[in-house]
Coordinates of C-alpha atoms and ligand atoms in Angstrom, one line a residue:
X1 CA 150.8 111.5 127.7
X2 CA 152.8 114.6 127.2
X3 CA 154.9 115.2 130.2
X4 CA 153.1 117.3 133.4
X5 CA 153.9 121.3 134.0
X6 CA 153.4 120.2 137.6
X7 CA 155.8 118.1 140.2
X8 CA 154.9 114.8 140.0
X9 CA 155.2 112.5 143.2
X10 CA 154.7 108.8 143.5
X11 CA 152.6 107.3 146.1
X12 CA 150.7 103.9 146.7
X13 CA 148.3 102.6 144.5
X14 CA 147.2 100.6 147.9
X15 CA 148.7 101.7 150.9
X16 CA 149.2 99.2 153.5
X17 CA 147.5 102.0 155.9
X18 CA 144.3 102.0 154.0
X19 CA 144.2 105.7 153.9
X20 CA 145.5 106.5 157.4
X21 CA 148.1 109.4 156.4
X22 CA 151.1 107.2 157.6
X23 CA 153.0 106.7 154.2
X24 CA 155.9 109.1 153.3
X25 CA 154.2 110.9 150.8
X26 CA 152.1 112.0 153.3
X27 CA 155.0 114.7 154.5
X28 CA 155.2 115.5 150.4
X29 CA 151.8 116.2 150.3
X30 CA 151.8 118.6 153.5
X31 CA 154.7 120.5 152.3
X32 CA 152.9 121.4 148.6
X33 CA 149.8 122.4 150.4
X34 CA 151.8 124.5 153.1
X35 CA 153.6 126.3 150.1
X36 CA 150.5 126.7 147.4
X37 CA 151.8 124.5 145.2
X38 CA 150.0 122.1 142.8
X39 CA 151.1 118.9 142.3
X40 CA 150.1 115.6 140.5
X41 CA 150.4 112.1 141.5
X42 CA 151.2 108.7 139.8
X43 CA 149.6 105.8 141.7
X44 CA 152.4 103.0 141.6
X45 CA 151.4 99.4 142.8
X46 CA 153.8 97.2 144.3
X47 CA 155.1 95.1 142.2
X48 CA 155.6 98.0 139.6
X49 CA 157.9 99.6 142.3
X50 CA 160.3 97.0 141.7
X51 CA 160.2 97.0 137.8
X52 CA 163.2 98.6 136.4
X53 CA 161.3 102.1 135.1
X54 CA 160.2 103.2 138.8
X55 CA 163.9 102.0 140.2
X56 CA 165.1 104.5 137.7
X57 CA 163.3 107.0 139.6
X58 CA 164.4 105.4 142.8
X59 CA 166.9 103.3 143.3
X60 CA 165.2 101.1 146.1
X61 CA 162.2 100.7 144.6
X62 CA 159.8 103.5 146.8
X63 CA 157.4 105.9 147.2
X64 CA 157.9 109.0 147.2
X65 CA 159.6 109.9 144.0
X66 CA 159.6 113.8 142.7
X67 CA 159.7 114.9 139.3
X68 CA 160.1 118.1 137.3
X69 CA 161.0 118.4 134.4
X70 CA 164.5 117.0 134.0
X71 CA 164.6 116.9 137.9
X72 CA 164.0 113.5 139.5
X73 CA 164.3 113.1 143.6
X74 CA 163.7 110.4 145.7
X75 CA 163.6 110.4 149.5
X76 CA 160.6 112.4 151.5
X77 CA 163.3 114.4 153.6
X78 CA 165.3 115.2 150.6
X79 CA 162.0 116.5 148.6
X80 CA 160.3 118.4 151.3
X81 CA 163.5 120.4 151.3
X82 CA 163.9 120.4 148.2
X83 CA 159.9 122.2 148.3
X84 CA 160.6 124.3 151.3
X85 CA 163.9 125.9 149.3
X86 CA 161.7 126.4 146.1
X87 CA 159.0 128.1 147.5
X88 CA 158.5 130.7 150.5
X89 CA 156.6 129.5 153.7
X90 CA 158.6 126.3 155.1
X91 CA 162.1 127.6 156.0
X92 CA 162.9 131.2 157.4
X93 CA 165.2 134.0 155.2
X94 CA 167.4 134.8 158.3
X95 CA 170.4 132.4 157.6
X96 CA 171.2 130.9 160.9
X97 CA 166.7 130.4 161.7
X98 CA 167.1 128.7 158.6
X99 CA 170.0 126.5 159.1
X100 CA 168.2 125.6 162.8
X101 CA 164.9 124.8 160.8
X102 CA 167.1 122.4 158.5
X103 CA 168.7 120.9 161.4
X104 CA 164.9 119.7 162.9
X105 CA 164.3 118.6 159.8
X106 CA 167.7 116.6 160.1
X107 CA 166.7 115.5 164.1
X108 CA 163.1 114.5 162.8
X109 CA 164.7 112.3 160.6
X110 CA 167.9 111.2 162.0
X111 CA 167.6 110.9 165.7
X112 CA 163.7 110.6 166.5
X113 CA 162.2 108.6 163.0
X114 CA 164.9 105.3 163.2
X115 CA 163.5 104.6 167.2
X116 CA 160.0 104.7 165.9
X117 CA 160.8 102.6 162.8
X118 CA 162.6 100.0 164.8
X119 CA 159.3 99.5 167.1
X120 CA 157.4 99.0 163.6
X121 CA 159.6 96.5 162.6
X122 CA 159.7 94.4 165.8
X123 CA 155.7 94.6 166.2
X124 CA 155.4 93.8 162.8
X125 CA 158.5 91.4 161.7
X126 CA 159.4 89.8 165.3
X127 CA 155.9 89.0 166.8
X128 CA 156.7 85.6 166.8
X129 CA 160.2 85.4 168.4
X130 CA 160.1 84.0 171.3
X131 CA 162.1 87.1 172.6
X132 CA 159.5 89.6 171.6
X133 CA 158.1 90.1 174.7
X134 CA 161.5 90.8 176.3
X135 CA 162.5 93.2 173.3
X136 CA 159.0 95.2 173.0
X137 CA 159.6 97.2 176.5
X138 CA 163.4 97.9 175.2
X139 CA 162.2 99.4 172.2
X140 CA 159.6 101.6 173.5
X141 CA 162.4 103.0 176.5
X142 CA 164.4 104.0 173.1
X143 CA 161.9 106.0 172.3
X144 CA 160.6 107.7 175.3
X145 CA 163.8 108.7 175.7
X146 CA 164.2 110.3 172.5
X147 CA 160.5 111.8 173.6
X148 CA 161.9 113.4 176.9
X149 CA 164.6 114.7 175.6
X150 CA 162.5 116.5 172.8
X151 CA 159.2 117.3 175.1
X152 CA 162.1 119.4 177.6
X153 CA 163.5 121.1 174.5
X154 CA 159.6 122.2 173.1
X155 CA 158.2 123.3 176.2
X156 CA 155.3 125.2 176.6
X157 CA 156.5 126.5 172.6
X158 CA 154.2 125.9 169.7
X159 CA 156.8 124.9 167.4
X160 CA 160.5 123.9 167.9
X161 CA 162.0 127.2 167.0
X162 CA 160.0 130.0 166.4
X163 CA 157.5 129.8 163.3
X164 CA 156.7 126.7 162.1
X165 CA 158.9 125.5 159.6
X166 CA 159.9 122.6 157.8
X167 CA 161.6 121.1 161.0
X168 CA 157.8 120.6 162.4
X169 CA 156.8 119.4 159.2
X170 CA 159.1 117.0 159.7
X171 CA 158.8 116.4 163.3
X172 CA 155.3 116.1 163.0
X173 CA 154.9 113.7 160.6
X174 CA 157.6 111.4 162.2
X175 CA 155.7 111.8 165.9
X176 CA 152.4 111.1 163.7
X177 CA 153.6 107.6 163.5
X178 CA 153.0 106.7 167.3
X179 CA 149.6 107.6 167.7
X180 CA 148.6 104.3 167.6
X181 CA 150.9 103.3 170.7
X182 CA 149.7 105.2 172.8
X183 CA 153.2 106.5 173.8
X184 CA 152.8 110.0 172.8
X185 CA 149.9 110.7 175.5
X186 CA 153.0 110.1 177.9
X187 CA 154.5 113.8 176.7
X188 CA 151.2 116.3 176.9
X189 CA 153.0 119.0 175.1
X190 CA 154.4 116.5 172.2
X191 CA 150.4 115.1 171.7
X192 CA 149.1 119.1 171.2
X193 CA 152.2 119.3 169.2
X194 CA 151.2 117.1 166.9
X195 CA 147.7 117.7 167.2
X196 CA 148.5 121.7 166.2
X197 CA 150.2 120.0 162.9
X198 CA 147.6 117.8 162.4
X199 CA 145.0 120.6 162.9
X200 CA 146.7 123.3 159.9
X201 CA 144.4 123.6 156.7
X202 CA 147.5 122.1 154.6
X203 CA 147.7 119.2 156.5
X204 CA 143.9 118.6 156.4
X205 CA 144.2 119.1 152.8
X206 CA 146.8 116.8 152.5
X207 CA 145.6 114.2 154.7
X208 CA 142.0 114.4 152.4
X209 CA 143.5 113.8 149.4
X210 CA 145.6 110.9 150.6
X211 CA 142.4 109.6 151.9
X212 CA 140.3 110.2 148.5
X213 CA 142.7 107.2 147.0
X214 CA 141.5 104.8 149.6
X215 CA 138.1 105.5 149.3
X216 CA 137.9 105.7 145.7
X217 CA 139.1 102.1 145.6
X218 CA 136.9 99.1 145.3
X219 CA 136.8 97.2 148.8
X220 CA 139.1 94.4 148.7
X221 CA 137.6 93.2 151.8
X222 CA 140.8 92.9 153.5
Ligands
GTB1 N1 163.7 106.9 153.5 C1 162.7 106.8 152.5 C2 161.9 108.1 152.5 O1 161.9 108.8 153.5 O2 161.4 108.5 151.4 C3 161.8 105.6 152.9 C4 160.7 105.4 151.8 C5 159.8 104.3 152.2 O3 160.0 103.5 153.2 N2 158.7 104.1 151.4 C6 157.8 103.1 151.7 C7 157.7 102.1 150.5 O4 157.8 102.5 149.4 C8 156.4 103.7 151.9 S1 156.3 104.7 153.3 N3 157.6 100.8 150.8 C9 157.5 99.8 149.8 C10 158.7 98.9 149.7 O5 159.8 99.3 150.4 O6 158.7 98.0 149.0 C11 156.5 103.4 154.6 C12 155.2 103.0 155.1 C13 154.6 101.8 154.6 C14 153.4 101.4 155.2 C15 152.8 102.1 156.2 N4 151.6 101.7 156.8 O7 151.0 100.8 156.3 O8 151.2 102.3 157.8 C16 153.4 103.3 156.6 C17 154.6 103.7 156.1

């Protein structure tokens, strides 16, 4: 196949969340439809991940991977920057709203996404242990406090600084993550945050097409 005039990005051939938005290329997605860009994607199972000619693309053997051209990027953070620099509509022209918008996208990432992850990985990974239930409540305290302290800084704001940018992207799509737990009904402002992300025609765009790989799929009656 001659190579595509379009990014290419990576995502699941089968993702574990059968279709529920929750992979990373999920925030990919959002930040193309945000900016008016058309991209392609290359479905990538599993096990061809780990093969040496998608490690080439990234190193650890994930989804996302970017490509364009000669240009190939791994890491969601690194290419929805890499979009929102490319393209007007993610990050602001005034230098220092910019840098701010770059440093959400740095908090979303950083200091609220590795909380989140960690209560993945214990309800997933440490069901069993016979300290789970002690460790569950610990986790979840992590990350209301992490919740708190970003709910006071938002306010009664509809982004985190201004327009929405990037940083929200970002933000959003991190939040998106607890839905399920129930802890984000805790912070009323940080639900209709995430809500307002959830509702923007990119992100429904996004979120379809993600979807339309799920549903095109033969059941596997799992
Ligand atoms: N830091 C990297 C980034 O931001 O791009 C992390 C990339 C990453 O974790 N990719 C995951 C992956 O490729 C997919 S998104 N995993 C396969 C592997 O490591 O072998 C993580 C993910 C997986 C499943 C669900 N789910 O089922 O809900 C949600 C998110």
């Amino acid at each position: 196949m001659p190579p595509s005039l379009l990014p290419v990005i990576t995502v699941f051939e089968r993702s574990p969340d059968r279709g529920k938005g929750l992979a990373r290329d999920m925030r990919v997605r959002w930040a193309f439809e945000e900016v008016g860009q058309p991209y392609e994607v290359r479905l990538v199972s599993f096990s061809a991940m780990k093969e040496p000619a998608h490690r080439a693309l990234h190193p650890f053997g994930q989804i996302p991977t970017y490509e364009e051209g000669a240009l190939a990027l791994f890491e969601s953070g690194a290419i929805v920057f890499h979009i929102a620099e490319r393209h007007a509509g993610l990050l602001p022209a005034d230098p220092n709203a910019r840098a701010r918008a770059i440093t959400w996208m740095f908090a979303a990432l950083n200091t609220i996404e590795p909380p989140i992850l960690d209560l993945q990985t214990t309800r997933i990974l440490e069901r069993d242990k016979s300290w789970y239930e002690q460790r569950l409540p610990v986790v979840e305290d992590r990350i209301r406090e992490r919740l708190a302290e970003l709910s006071d800084r938002l306010g009664n704001a509809d982004w985190l600084d201004g327009a929405f940018s990037a940083g929200d992207l970002m933000m959003v799509s991190v939040l998106l993550r607890l839905k399920a737990s129930r802890l984000l009904d805790e912070y009323p402002n940080l639900f209709a945050y995430v809500a307002r992300g959830e509702a923007r025609p990119a992100y429904r765009r996004a979120f379809d097409a993600q979807l339309a790989i799920f549903t095109s799929q033969p059941s596997t009656g799992r």
